[in-house]
Amino acid sequence: MEPPPRRESNRICARCNLEIGHERHLRRMGAVWHPECFRCHACGLRIFDLEFSVSGNRPYHESCYKDQNHPRCNVCKNFIPSNAAGETEYRAHPFWMQAYCPSHEHDGTPRCCSCERTEVRDISIRYLSLDDGRKLCLECLGSAIMDTLECQPLYLEIQEFYEGLNMKVEQQIPLLLVERQALNEAMEGEKSGHHLLPETRGLCLSEEQTVSTISRRPRISTGYRIINMMTEPCRLVRRCEVTAILILYGLPRLLTGTILAHEMMHAWLKLKGYRNLSQDVEEGICQVLAYMWLESQIHSSSGNNVSSASTSSSSSSTSEKGARSQFEKKLGEFFKDQIETDSSPAYGDGFRAGNQAVQKYGLKSTLDHIRLTGSFPY
């Protein structure tokens, strides 16, 4: 805080500290000023209006004060309006801290189905429209996995991750990338399992079904829409306790891998004879394995690489790839934060209880305890 301006009785200008005498002057803020000295602290121009704003004993144009102190929406770039009580009310994403007008939650403004960031208006880059109504920002698109063949290297990588934990999955389980409708239809045909998320993004099947899988990576039109998607039916035959793992297409590599690591744990539990587990225990330990894989990716050099098969343009420059790798690392931290802060009883509380048990007793002892008691050790 600066000292208050000199009082009028001093006849000294509050800005230049020169004596005013009998010439024209202004009485503002309990002090006297030369008219040319009464200026906005932000823009430096004279203040002619009778109404002005004051902050820290400094005068401001009302518009300048608003520019500096009133929040602007990160989406539409306008000042966030006040509510009926005269208070500035806005929404802010807890991880990205993207502040925006409350109206954008229901006015059709696109939101990325992966990172959850809201599309900024009046920019040349638009969000990609997937055929099932989801939106994908172009940064998430940079590492998105779009078809079943493209996902196989990631599948092998997660199988190796499980082998490194002495949890090898002996049976060869088909992995299929599918559209939202095919995933929902498969979930309806599944007699058992826990499906608690608002939107299913992965599924471990144990029933025989015919599932439509994406067999060729779709192209992106000039209007940022998916075109030329090729699908084919796949008949799943039950040869063991698990018939297939289904993953929603169009998600970034790290999110696809996190979902796949989760569903792989469902498969491992079924194949190893873990029966009738409660939702919080089964989903919780599956989230723990997904979290462990995600952490391994974030903390390893391979986790910062961009999948060579999933770049949106083969002519990307080195600097663009570097920037995208930095974003992918940030995206991984976001997915970690989502798991850690999940508020649901099964996926959230179950994960925290399972993670605490693994940290205290180790993964093998925790799994042995689950087999014997159906609960986490404490």
mmCIF file of C-alpha atoms in Angstrom:
data_model
loop_
_atom_site.group_PDB
_atom_site.id
_atom_site.type_symbol
_atom_site.label_atom_id
_atom_site.label_comp_id
_atom_site.label_asym_id
_atom_site.label_seq_id
_atom_site.Cartn_x
_atom_site.Cartn_y
_atom_site.Cartn_z
ATOM 1 C CA MET A 1 0.000 0.000 0.000
ATOM 2 C CA GLU A 2 1.302 3.432 -0.916
ATOM 3 C CA PRO A 3 0.837 6.405 1.462
ATOM 4 C CA PRO A 4 -2.398 8.339 0.798
ATOM 5 C CA PRO A 5 -2.240 11.415 -1.436
ATOM 6 C CA ARG A 6 -1.460 14.756 0.206
ATOM 7 C CA ARG A 7 -4.525 16.450 1.634
ATOM 8 C CA GLU A 8 -6.109 19.399 -0.140
ATOM 9 C CA SER A 9 -4.989 21.852 2.563
ATOM 10 C CA ASN A 10 -1.395 21.394 1.403
ATOM 11 C CA ARG A 11 -2.224 22.748 -2.072
ATOM 12 C CA ILE A 12 0.367 20.292 -3.392
ATOM 13 C CA CYS A 13 -0.503 18.100 -6.375
ATOM 14 C CA ALA A 14 -0.849 14.490 -5.260
ATOM 15 C CA ARG A 15 1.007 13.281 -8.378
ATOM 16 C CA CYS A 16 3.812 15.713 -9.179
ATOM 17 C CA ASN A 17 4.244 17.185 -5.682
ATOM 18 C CA LEU A 18 4.346 20.731 -7.089
ATOM 19 C CA GLU A 19 2.407 23.594 -5.578
ATOM 20 C CA ILE A 20 -0.875 24.264 -7.318
ATOM 21 C CA GLY A 21 -1.544 27.871 -6.255
ATOM 22 C CA HIS A 22 -4.667 29.444 -7.728
ATOM 23 C CA GLU A 23 -4.682 27.650 -11.083
ATOM 24 C CA ARG A 24 -7.278 25.071 -12.132
ATOM 25 C CA HIS A 25 -7.225 21.920 -10.102
ATOM 26 C CA LEU A 26 -9.269 18.831 -9.301
ATOM 27 C CA ARG A 27 -10.460 17.572 -5.957
ATOM 28 C CA ARG A 28 -10.324 13.789 -6.055
ATOM 29 C CA MET A 29 -9.715 11.090 -3.455
ATOM 30 C CA GLY A 30 -9.416 13.664 -0.669
ATOM 31 C CA ALA A 31 -6.545 15.425 -2.411
ATOM 32 C CA VAL A 32 -5.887 18.076 -5.075
ATOM 33 C CA TRP A 33 -4.417 17.419 -8.507
ATOM 34 C CA HIS A 34 -3.386 19.275 -11.585
ATOM 35 C CA PRO A 35 -5.990 18.231 -14.188
ATOM 36 C CA GLU A 36 -3.260 16.801 -16.387
ATOM 37 C CA CYS A 37 -1.829 14.864 -13.423
ATOM 38 C CA PHE A 38 -4.988 12.939 -12.633
ATOM 39 C CA ARG A 39 -4.228 9.891 -14.760
ATOM 40 C CA CYS A 40 -5.145 6.216 -14.843
ATOM 41 C CA HIS A 41 -2.512 4.069 -13.192
ATOM 42 C CA ALA A 42 -3.052 1.317 -15.785
ATOM 43 C CA CYS A 43 -3.026 3.107 -19.144
ATOM 44 C CA GLY A 44 -1.443 6.426 -18.128
ATOM 45 C CA LEU A 45 -4.131 8.539 -19.846
ATOM 46 C CA ARG A 46 -6.032 11.364 -18.169
ATOM 47 C CA ILE A 47 -9.243 10.613 -16.339
ATOM 48 C CA PHE A 48 -12.003 12.963 -17.429
ATOM 49 C CA ASP A 49 -14.974 11.028 -16.080
ATOM 50 C CA LEU A 50 -16.502 11.883 -12.730
ATOM 51 C CA GLU A 51 -16.805 8.159 -12.002
ATOM 52 C CA PHE A 52 -13.570 6.220 -11.674
ATOM 53 C CA SER A 53 -12.186 3.290 -9.716
ATOM 54 C CA VAL A 54 -9.617 3.336 -6.932
ATOM 55 C CA SER A 55 -7.259 0.561 -5.883
ATOM 56 C CA GLY A 56 -4.316 0.980 -3.512
ATOM 57 C CA ASN A 57 -4.803 4.794 -3.475
ATOM 58 C CA ARG A 58 -4.380 4.804 -7.249
ATOM 59 C CA PRO A 59 -7.030 6.034 -9.697
ATOM 60 C CA TYR A 60 -8.153 3.949 -12.684
ATOM 61 C CA HIS A 61 -10.559 4.308 -15.551
ATOM 62 C CA GLU A 62 -13.451 2.025 -14.760
ATOM 63 C CA SER A 63 -12.776 0.064 -17.942
ATOM 64 C CA CYS A 64 -9.058 -0.285 -17.134
ATOM 65 C CA TYR A 65 -9.816 -1.416 -13.610
ATOM 66 C CA LYS A 66 -12.237 -4.004 -14.958
ATOM 67 C CA ASP A 67 -9.658 -5.251 -17.465
ATOM 68 C CA GLN A 68 -7.133 -5.755 -14.685
ATOM 69 C CA ASN A 69 -9.363 -7.152 -11.956
ATOM 70 C CA HIS A 70 -12.530 -8.661 -13.417
ATOM 71 C CA PRO A 71 -12.050 -12.243 -14.659
ATOM 72 C CA ARG A 72 -12.476 -13.013 -18.340
ATOM 73 C CA CYS A 73 -13.830 -16.276 -19.653
ATOM 74 C CA ASN A 74 -11.107 -18.543 -21.075
ATOM 75 C CA VAL A 75 -13.587 -19.828 -23.644
ATOM 76 C CA CYS A 76 -15.431 -16.832 -25.100
ATOM 77 C CA LYS A 77 -12.911 -14.185 -23.876
ATOM 78 C CA ASN A 78 -15.723 -11.954 -22.556
ATOM 79 C CA PHE A 79 -15.993 -10.692 -18.990
ATOM 80 C CA ILE A 80 -17.647 -13.344 -16.842
ATOM 81 C CA PRO A 81 -21.089 -11.931 -15.987
ATOM 82 C CA SER A 82 -22.303 -11.381 -12.445
ATOM 83 C CA ASN A 83 -25.121 -13.485 -11.061
ATOM 84 C CA ALA A 84 -28.404 -12.225 -9.566
ATOM 85 C CA ALA A 85 -26.645 -11.432 -6.289
ATOM 86 C CA GLY A 86 -24.088 -9.245 -8.061
ATOM 87 C CA GLU A 87 -21.284 -11.760 -7.532
ATOM 88 C CA THR A 88 -18.903 -13.007 -10.208
ATOM 89 C CA GLU A 89 -19.716 -16.684 -10.647
ATOM 90 C CA TYR A 90 -17.697 -18.938 -12.931
ATOM 91 C CA ARG A 91 -16.662 -22.537 -13.438
ATOM 92 C CA ALA A 92 -13.050 -23.700 -13.280
ATOM 93 C CA HIS A 93 -11.615 -27.094 -14.183
ATOM 94 C CA PRO A 94 -9.881 -28.422 -11.041
ATOM 95 C CA PHE A 95 -6.795 -29.631 -12.947
ATOM 96 C CA TRP A 96 -6.411 -27.323 -15.960
ATOM 97 C CA MET A 97 -7.809 -24.266 -14.075
ATOM 98 C CA GLN A 98 -9.685 -23.198 -17.194
ATOM 99 C CA ALA A 99 -12.170 -20.578 -15.904
ATOM 100 C CA TYR A 100 -15.275 -20.063 -17.999
ATOM 101 C CA CYS A 101 -18.848 -18.716 -17.925
ATOM 102 C CA PRO A 102 -21.389 -21.116 -16.352
ATOM 103 C CA SER A 103 -23.474 -20.883 -19.540
ATOM 104 C CA HIS A 104 -20.860 -22.847 -21.508
ATOM 105 C CA GLU A 105 -21.821 -26.001 -19.629
ATOM 106 C CA HIS A 106 -25.149 -26.192 -21.458
ATOM 107 C CA ASP A 107 -24.859 -23.995 -24.569
ATOM 108 C CA GLY A 108 -23.277 -26.663 -26.769
ATOM 109 C CA THR A 109 -19.675 -25.507 -26.360
ATOM 110 C CA PRO A 110 -17.495 -28.538 -27.255
ATOM 111 C CA ARG A 111 -15.562 -30.290 -24.500
ATOM 112 C CA CYS A 112 -12.786 -32.786 -25.201
ATOM 113 C CA CYS A 113 -13.806 -36.321 -24.231
ATOM 114 C CA SER A 114 -10.235 -37.031 -23.150
ATOM 115 C CA CYS A 115 -8.707 -34.038 -21.345
ATOM 116 C CA GLU A 116 -12.076 -32.370 -20.552
ATOM 117 C CA ARG A 117 -10.887 -28.936 -21.668
ATOM 118 C CA THR A 118 -13.543 -26.702 -23.227
ATOM 119 C CA GLU A 119 -12.959 -25.466 -26.769
ATOM 120 C CA VAL A 120 -11.812 -21.845 -27.000
ATOM 121 C CA ARG A 121 -13.872 -19.784 -29.443
ATOM 122 C CA ASP A 122 -12.623 -17.527 -32.228
ATOM 123 C CA ILE A 123 -9.539 -19.592 -33.008
ATOM 124 C CA SER A 124 -8.742 -21.350 -36.262
ATOM 125 C CA ILE A 125 -8.210 -24.792 -34.663
ATOM 126 C CA ARG A 126 -11.431 -26.658 -34.008
ATOM 127 C CA TYR A 127 -12.176 -29.804 -32.025
ATOM 128 C CA LEU A 128 -12.518 -33.011 -33.994
ATOM 129 C CA SER A 129 -16.054 -34.455 -34.156
ATOM 130 C CA LEU A 130 -16.125 -38.227 -33.744
ATOM 131 C CA ASP A 131 -18.992 -40.128 -35.328
ATOM 132 C CA ASP A 132 -20.612 -40.942 -31.965
ATOM 133 C CA GLY A 133 -20.936 -37.316 -30.859
ATOM 134 C CA ARG A 134 -17.741 -37.098 -28.828
ATOM 135 C CA LYS A 135 -15.313 -34.212 -29.337
ATOM 136 C CA LEU A 136 -11.534 -34.530 -29.320
ATOM 137 C CA CYS A 137 -9.082 -31.646 -29.092
ATOM 138 C CA LEU A 138 -6.246 -31.699 -31.604
ATOM 139 C CA GLU A 139 -3.603 -32.097 -28.891
ATOM 140 C CA CYS A 140 -5.261 -35.295 -27.657
ATOM 141 C CA LEU A 141 -5.724 -36.371 -31.276
ATOM 142 C CA GLY A 142 -1.932 -36.243 -31.662
ATOM 143 C CA SER A 143 -1.543 -39.586 -29.827
ATOM 144 C CA ALA A 144 -5.064 -40.994 -30.318
ATOM 145 C CA ILE A 145 -5.377 -44.683 -31.212
ATOM 146 C CA MET A 146 -8.016 -45.186 -33.860
ATOM 147 C CA ASP A 147 -8.183 -48.860 -34.886
ATOM 148 C CA THR A 148 -7.595 -52.375 -33.566
ATOM 149 C CA LEU A 149 -4.333 -52.996 -35.439
ATOM 150 C CA GLU A 150 -2.865 -49.715 -34.239
ATOM 151 C CA CYS A 151 -3.552 -50.721 -30.626
ATOM 152 C CA GLN A 152 -1.688 -54.055 -30.756
ATOM 153 C CA PRO A 153 1.802 -52.679 -29.872
ATOM 154 C CA LEU A 154 0.329 -50.988 -26.797
ATOM 155 C CA TYR A 155 -1.422 -54.253 -25.897
ATOM 156 C CA LEU A 156 1.891 -56.133 -26.073
ATOM 157 C CA GLU A 157 3.554 -53.441 -23.965
ATOM 158 C CA ILE A 158 0.957 -53.806 -21.200
ATOM 159 C CA GLN A 159 1.253 -57.608 -21.351
ATOM 160 C CA GLU A 160 5.002 -57.178 -20.745
ATOM 161 C CA PHE A 161 4.224 -54.828 -17.859
ATOM 162 C CA TYR A 162 2.117 -57.550 -16.236
ATOM 163 C CA GLU A 163 4.850 -60.126 -16.866
ATOM 164 C CA GLY A 164 7.291 -57.814 -15.096
ATOM 165 C CA LEU A 165 5.017 -58.006 -12.052
ATOM 166 C CA ASN A 166 5.003 -61.847 -12.256
ATOM 167 C CA MET A 167 1.361 -61.681 -13.344
ATOM 168 C CA LYS A 168 1.584 -63.113 -16.829
ATOM 169 C CA VAL A 169 -1.748 -63.640 -18.592
ATOM 170 C CA GLU A 170 -1.293 -67.088 -20.132
ATOM 171 C CA GLN A 171 -4.280 -67.082 -22.486
ATOM 172 C CA GLN A 172 -4.312 -65.073 -25.685
ATOM 173 C CA ILE A 173 -7.220 -62.665 -25.213
ATOM 174 C CA PRO A 174 -8.418 -60.750 -28.294
ATOM 175 C CA LEU A 175 -8.261 -56.961 -28.029
ATOM 176 C CA LEU A 176 -10.719 -54.968 -30.136
ATOM 177 C CA LEU A 177 -11.104 -51.227 -30.576
ATOM 178 C CA VAL A 178 -14.779 -50.384 -30.984
ATOM 179 C CA GLU A 179 -17.212 -47.515 -31.358
ATOM 180 C CA ARG A 180 -19.356 -46.296 -28.473
ATOM 181 C CA GLN A 181 -22.500 -48.040 -29.728
ATOM 182 C CA ALA A 182 -20.743 -51.395 -30.117
ATOM 183 C CA LEU A 183 -19.273 -51.062 -26.608
ATOM 184 C CA ASN A 184 -22.682 -50.299 -25.092
ATOM 185 C CA GLU A 185 -24.293 -53.221 -26.936
ATOM 186 C CA ALA A 186 -21.573 -55.579 -25.716
ATOM 187 C CA MET A 187 -22.061 -54.335 -22.151
ATOM 188 C CA GLU A 188 -25.803 -55.059 -22.360
ATOM 189 C CA GLY A 189 -25.014 -58.596 -23.523
ATOM 190 C CA GLU A 190 -22.626 -59.186 -20.626
ATOM 191 C CA LYS A 191 -24.328 -61.054 -17.760
ATOM 192 C CA SER A 192 -21.734 -60.261 -15.107
ATOM 193 C CA GLY A 193 -19.328 -57.480 -14.255
ATOM 194 C CA HIS A 194 -19.368 -54.027 -12.724
ATOM 195 C CA HIS A 195 -20.229 -51.078 -14.931
ATOM 196 C CA LEU A 196 -20.426 -47.985 -12.771
ATOM 197 C CA LEU A 197 -18.848 -45.186 -14.800
ATOM 198 C CA PRO A 198 -21.079 -42.535 -16.441
ATOM 199 C CA GLU A 199 -19.674 -43.718 -19.777
ATOM 200 C CA THR A 200 -18.109 -47.114 -20.394
ATOM 201 C CA ARG A 201 -14.734 -46.840 -22.144
ATOM 202 C CA GLY A 202 -13.489 -50.383 -21.669
ATOM 203 C CA LEU A 203 -14.958 -53.820 -21.071
ATOM 204 C CA CYS A 204 -13.654 -57.274 -20.196
ATOM 205 C CA LEU A 205 -16.034 -59.749 -21.847
ATOM 206 C CA SER A 206 -16.766 -63.240 -20.589
ATOM 207 C CA GLU A 207 -19.742 -64.068 -22.840
ATOM 208 C CA GLU A 208 -19.786 -65.167 -26.466
ATOM 209 C CA GLN A 209 -20.835 -62.271 -28.673
ATOM 210 C CA THR A 210 -20.424 -60.830 -32.139
ATOM 211 C CA VAL A 211 -18.804 -57.406 -31.853
ATOM 212 C CA SER A 212 -18.262 -54.793 -34.538
ATOM 213 C CA THR A 213 -14.610 -53.718 -34.419
ATOM 214 C CA ILE A 214 -12.778 -50.896 -36.198
ATOM 215 C CA SER A 215 -10.525 -52.508 -38.792
ATOM 216 C CA ARG A 216 -9.069 -49.403 -40.481
ATOM 217 C CA ARG A 217 -8.029 -46.031 -39.126
ATOM 218 C CA PRO A 218 -10.580 -43.426 -40.289
ATOM 219 C CA ARG A 219 -9.568 -40.288 -42.137
ATOM 220 C CA ILE A 220 -10.147 -36.720 -40.986
ATOM 221 C CA SER A 221 -12.051 -34.422 -43.343
ATOM 222 C CA THR A 222 -11.363 -30.718 -43.850
ATOM 223 C CA GLY A 223 -14.311 -29.982 -41.549
ATOM 224 C CA TYR A 224 -12.624 -31.838 -38.669
ATOM 225 C CA ARG A 225 -14.910 -34.846 -38.909
ATOM 226 C CA ILE A 226 -14.200 -38.584 -38.996
ATOM 227 C CA ILE A 227 -14.830 -40.165 -42.406
ATOM 228 C CA ASN A 228 -14.226 -43.523 -44.125
ATOM 229 C CA MET A 229 -14.342 -45.568 -40.944
ATOM 230 C CA MET A 230 -14.279 -49.286 -41.754
ATOM 231 C CA THR A 231 -15.718 -51.817 -39.308
ATOM 232 C CA GLU A 232 -16.159 -55.554 -39.478
ATOM 233 C CA PRO A 233 -17.996 -58.065 -37.278
ATOM 234 C CA CYS A 234 -15.895 -60.292 -35.048
ATOM 235 C CA ARG A 235 -17.364 -63.469 -33.565
ATOM 236 C CA LEU A 236 -16.013 -64.001 -30.059
ATOM 237 C CA VAL A 237 -15.893 -67.627 -28.942
ATOM 238 C CA ARG A 238 -15.547 -68.566 -25.281
ATOM 239 C CA ARG A 239 -12.357 -70.608 -24.899
ATOM 240 C CA CYS A 240 -11.654 -69.519 -21.311
ATOM 241 C CA GLU A 241 -13.139 -67.254 -18.656
ATOM 242 C CA VAL A 242 -12.467 -64.190 -20.853
ATOM 243 C CA THR A 243 -13.542 -63.857 -24.487
ATOM 244 C CA ALA A 244 -12.158 -60.389 -25.318
ATOM 245 C CA ILE A 245 -11.174 -56.946 -24.096
ATOM 246 C CA LEU A 246 -12.962 -54.025 -25.756
ATOM 247 C CA ILE A 247 -11.637 -50.451 -25.700
ATOM 248 C CA LEU A 248 -13.327 -47.299 -26.998
ATOM 249 C CA TYR A 249 -11.516 -45.917 -30.044
ATOM 250 C CA GLY A 250 -10.242 -42.362 -30.487
ATOM 251 C CA LEU A 251 -8.617 -41.888 -27.071
ATOM 252 C CA PRO A 252 -4.989 -40.795 -26.518
ATOM 253 C CA ARG A 253 -2.365 -43.465 -26.062
ATOM 254 C CA LEU A 254 -1.978 -42.926 -22.300
ATOM 255 C CA LEU A 255 -5.710 -43.018 -21.658
ATOM 256 C CA THR A 256 -6.157 -46.054 -23.924
ATOM 257 C CA GLY A 257 -3.337 -47.797 -22.071
ATOM 258 C CA THR A 258 -4.740 -46.900 -18.651
ATOM 259 C CA ILE A 259 -8.136 -48.340 -19.576
ATOM 260 C CA LEU A 260 -6.482 -51.410 -21.102
ATOM 261 C CA ALA A 261 -4.354 -52.010 -17.984
ATOM 262 C CA HIS A 262 -7.545 -51.789 -15.886
ATOM 263 C CA GLU A 263 -9.436 -54.279 -18.069
ATOM 264 C CA MET A 264 -6.393 -56.576 -18.199
ATOM 265 C CA MET A 265 -6.588 -56.832 -14.403
ATOM 266 C CA HIS A 266 -10.242 -57.856 -14.652
ATOM 267 C CA ALA A 267 -9.127 -60.581 -17.055
ATOM 268 C CA TRP A 268 -6.275 -61.689 -14.778
ATOM 269 C CA LEU A 269 -8.616 -61.944 -11.780
ATOM 270 C CA LYS A 270 -11.096 -64.061 -13.744
ATOM 271 C CA LEU A 271 -8.427 -66.350 -15.149
ATOM 272 C CA LYS A 272 -6.805 -66.828 -11.722
ATOM 273 C CA GLY A 273 -10.080 -67.816 -10.077
ATOM 274 C CA TYR A 274 -10.889 -64.718 -8.036
ATOM 275 C CA ARG A 275 -14.641 -65.097 -7.570
ATOM 276 C CA ASN A 276 -17.481 -62.928 -6.255
ATOM 277 C CA LEU A 277 -15.384 -59.916 -5.297
ATOM 278 C CA SER A 278 -17.224 -56.822 -4.143
ATOM 279 C CA GLN A 279 -17.294 -53.874 -6.512
ATOM 280 C CA ASP A 280 -14.975 -51.704 -4.433
ATOM 281 C CA VAL A 281 -12.350 -54.459 -4.141
ATOM 282 C CA GLU A 282 -12.376 -55.577 -7.784
ATOM 283 C CA GLU A 283 -12.605 -52.127 -9.351
ATOM 284 C CA GLY A 284 -10.212 -50.763 -6.741
ATOM 285 C CA ILE A 285 -7.408 -53.253 -7.460
ATOM 286 C CA CYS A 286 -7.967 -52.847 -11.213
ATOM 287 C CA GLN A 287 -7.526 -49.102 -10.798
ATOM 288 C CA VAL A 288 -4.350 -49.713 -8.808
ATOM 289 C CA LEU A 289 -2.829 -51.654 -11.731
ATOM 290 C CA ALA A 290 -3.956 -48.970 -14.193
ATOM 291 C CA TYR A 291 -2.371 -46.346 -11.942
ATOM 292 C CA MET A 292 0.874 -48.304 -11.675
ATOM 293 C CA TRP A 293 1.145 -48.613 -15.454
ATOM 294 C CA LEU A 294 0.404 -44.921 -15.931
ATOM 295 C CA GLU A 295 3.067 -43.969 -13.399
ATOM 296 C CA SER A 296 5.593 -46.173 -15.191
ATOM 297 C CA GLN A 297 4.861 -44.311 -18.416
ATOM 298 C CA ILE A 298 5.141 -40.852 -16.905
ATOM 299 C CA HIS A 299 8.429 -41.583 -15.166
ATOM 300 C CA SER A 300 10.115 -43.355 -18.070
ATOM 301 C CA SER A 301 11.574 -41.865 -21.210
ATOM 302 C CA SER A 302 9.297 -44.052 -23.326
ATOM 303 C CA GLY A 303 6.313 -42.406 -21.683
ATOM 304 C CA ASN A 304 7.306 -39.082 -23.214
ATOM 305 C CA ASN A 305 7.494 -40.421 -26.757
ATOM 306 C CA VAL A 306 4.720 -39.874 -29.209
ATOM 307 C CA SER A 307 3.316 -43.050 -30.738
ATOM 308 C CA SER A 308 4.770 -43.181 -34.235
ATOM 309 C CA ALA A 309 1.642 -44.751 -35.666
ATOM 310 C CA SER A 310 -0.780 -42.210 -34.266
ATOM 311 C CA THR A 311 0.395 -38.796 -35.411
ATOM 312 C CA SER A 312 -2.234 -36.771 -37.205
ATOM 313 C CA SER A 313 0.264 -35.583 -39.808
ATOM 314 C CA SER A 314 3.357 -37.347 -41.125
ATOM 315 C CA SER A 315 5.036 -33.999 -41.788
ATOM 316 C CA SER A 316 5.102 -32.785 -38.170
ATOM 317 C CA SER A 317 8.268 -30.877 -37.322
ATOM 318 C CA THR A 318 10.618 -31.823 -34.506
ATOM 319 C CA SER A 319 9.539 -28.846 -32.411
ATOM 320 C CA GLU A 320 5.887 -29.786 -32.847
ATOM 321 C CA LYS A 321 6.630 -33.340 -31.734
ATOM 322 C CA GLY A 322 8.517 -32.023 -28.725
ATOM 323 C CA ALA A 323 5.611 -29.805 -27.750
ATOM 324 C CA ARG A 324 3.211 -32.693 -28.185
ATOM 325 C CA SER A 325 5.394 -34.905 -25.976
ATOM 326 C CA GLN A 326 5.277 -32.262 -23.249
ATOM 327 C CA PHE A 327 1.500 -32.161 -23.539
ATOM 328 C CA GLU A 328 1.320 -35.955 -23.381
ATOM 329 C CA LYS A 329 3.246 -35.862 -20.112
ATOM 330 C CA LYS A 330 0.838 -33.246 -18.763
ATOM 331 C CA LEU A 331 -2.040 -35.402 -19.980
ATOM 332 C CA GLY A 332 -0.637 -38.335 -18.032
ATOM 333 C CA GLU A 333 -0.580 -36.224 -14.869
ATOM 334 C CA PHE A 334 -4.217 -35.322 -15.536
ATOM 335 C CA PHE A 335 -5.232 -38.979 -15.841
ATOM 336 C CA LYS A 336 -3.342 -39.731 -12.608
ATOM 337 C CA ASP A 337 -5.186 -36.899 -10.882
ATOM 338 C CA GLN A 338 -8.505 -38.275 -12.136
ATOM 339 C CA ILE A 339 -7.790 -41.661 -10.550
ATOM 340 C CA GLU A 340 -6.538 -40.140 -7.301
ATOM 341 C CA THR A 341 -9.492 -37.762 -6.849
ATOM 342 C CA ASP A 342 -12.309 -40.001 -8.121
ATOM 343 C CA SER A 343 -15.232 -39.595 -5.712
ATOM 344 C CA SER A 344 -17.124 -42.800 -6.556
ATOM 345 C CA PRO A 345 -17.227 -45.570 -3.913
ATOM 346 C CA ALA A 346 -15.844 -48.306 -6.199
ATOM 347 C CA TYR A 347 -13.367 -46.549 -8.477
ATOM 348 C CA GLY A 348 -12.372 -43.838 -5.990
ATOM 349 C CA ASP A 349 -12.582 -45.245 -2.469
ATOM 350 C CA GLY A 350 -11.743 -48.711 -3.803
ATOM 351 C CA PHE A 351 -8.601 -47.405 -5.486
ATOM 352 C CA ARG A 352 -7.437 -45.498 -2.409
ATOM 353 C CA ALA A 353 -7.951 -48.522 -0.143
ATOM 354 C CA GLY A 354 -6.220 -50.828 -2.624
ATOM 355 C CA ASN A 355 -3.340 -48.456 -3.238
ATOM 356 C CA GLN A 356 -2.793 -48.015 0.487
ATOM 357 C CA ALA A 357 -2.690 -51.789 0.931
ATOM 358 C CA VAL A 358 -0.215 -52.268 -1.935
ATOM 359 C CA GLN A 359 2.015 -49.494 -0.607
ATOM 360 C CA LYS A 360 2.015 -51.077 2.855
ATOM 361 C CA TYR A 361 2.127 -54.812 2.113
ATOM 362 C CA GLY A 362 3.160 -55.087 -1.533
ATOM 363 C CA LEU A 363 1.132 -56.215 -4.534
ATOM 364 C CA LYS A 364 1.559 -59.985 -4.095
ATOM 365 C CA SER A 365 0.570 -59.992 -0.417
ATOM 366 C CA THR A 366 -2.415 -57.770 -1.176
ATOM 367 C CA LEU A 367 -3.601 -60.135 -3.927
ATOM 368 C CA ASP A 368 -3.111 -63.165 -1.669
ATOM 369 C CA HIS A 369 -5.186 -61.476 1.027
ATOM 370 C CA ILE A 370 -7.929 -60.649 -1.485
ATOM 371 C CA ARG A 371 -8.024 -64.303 -2.607
ATOM 372 C CA LEU A 372 -8.413 -65.530 0.986
ATOM 373 C CA THR A 373 -10.751 -62.882 2.405
ATOM 374 C CA GLY A 374 -12.261 -60.939 -0.499
ATOM 375 C CA SER A 375 -11.073 -57.696 1.063
ATOM 376 C CA PHE A 376 -8.025 -55.447 1.244
ATOM 377 C CA PRO A 377 -5.581 -55.894 4.129
ATOM 378 C CA TYR A 378 -5.446 -53.012 6.614
#
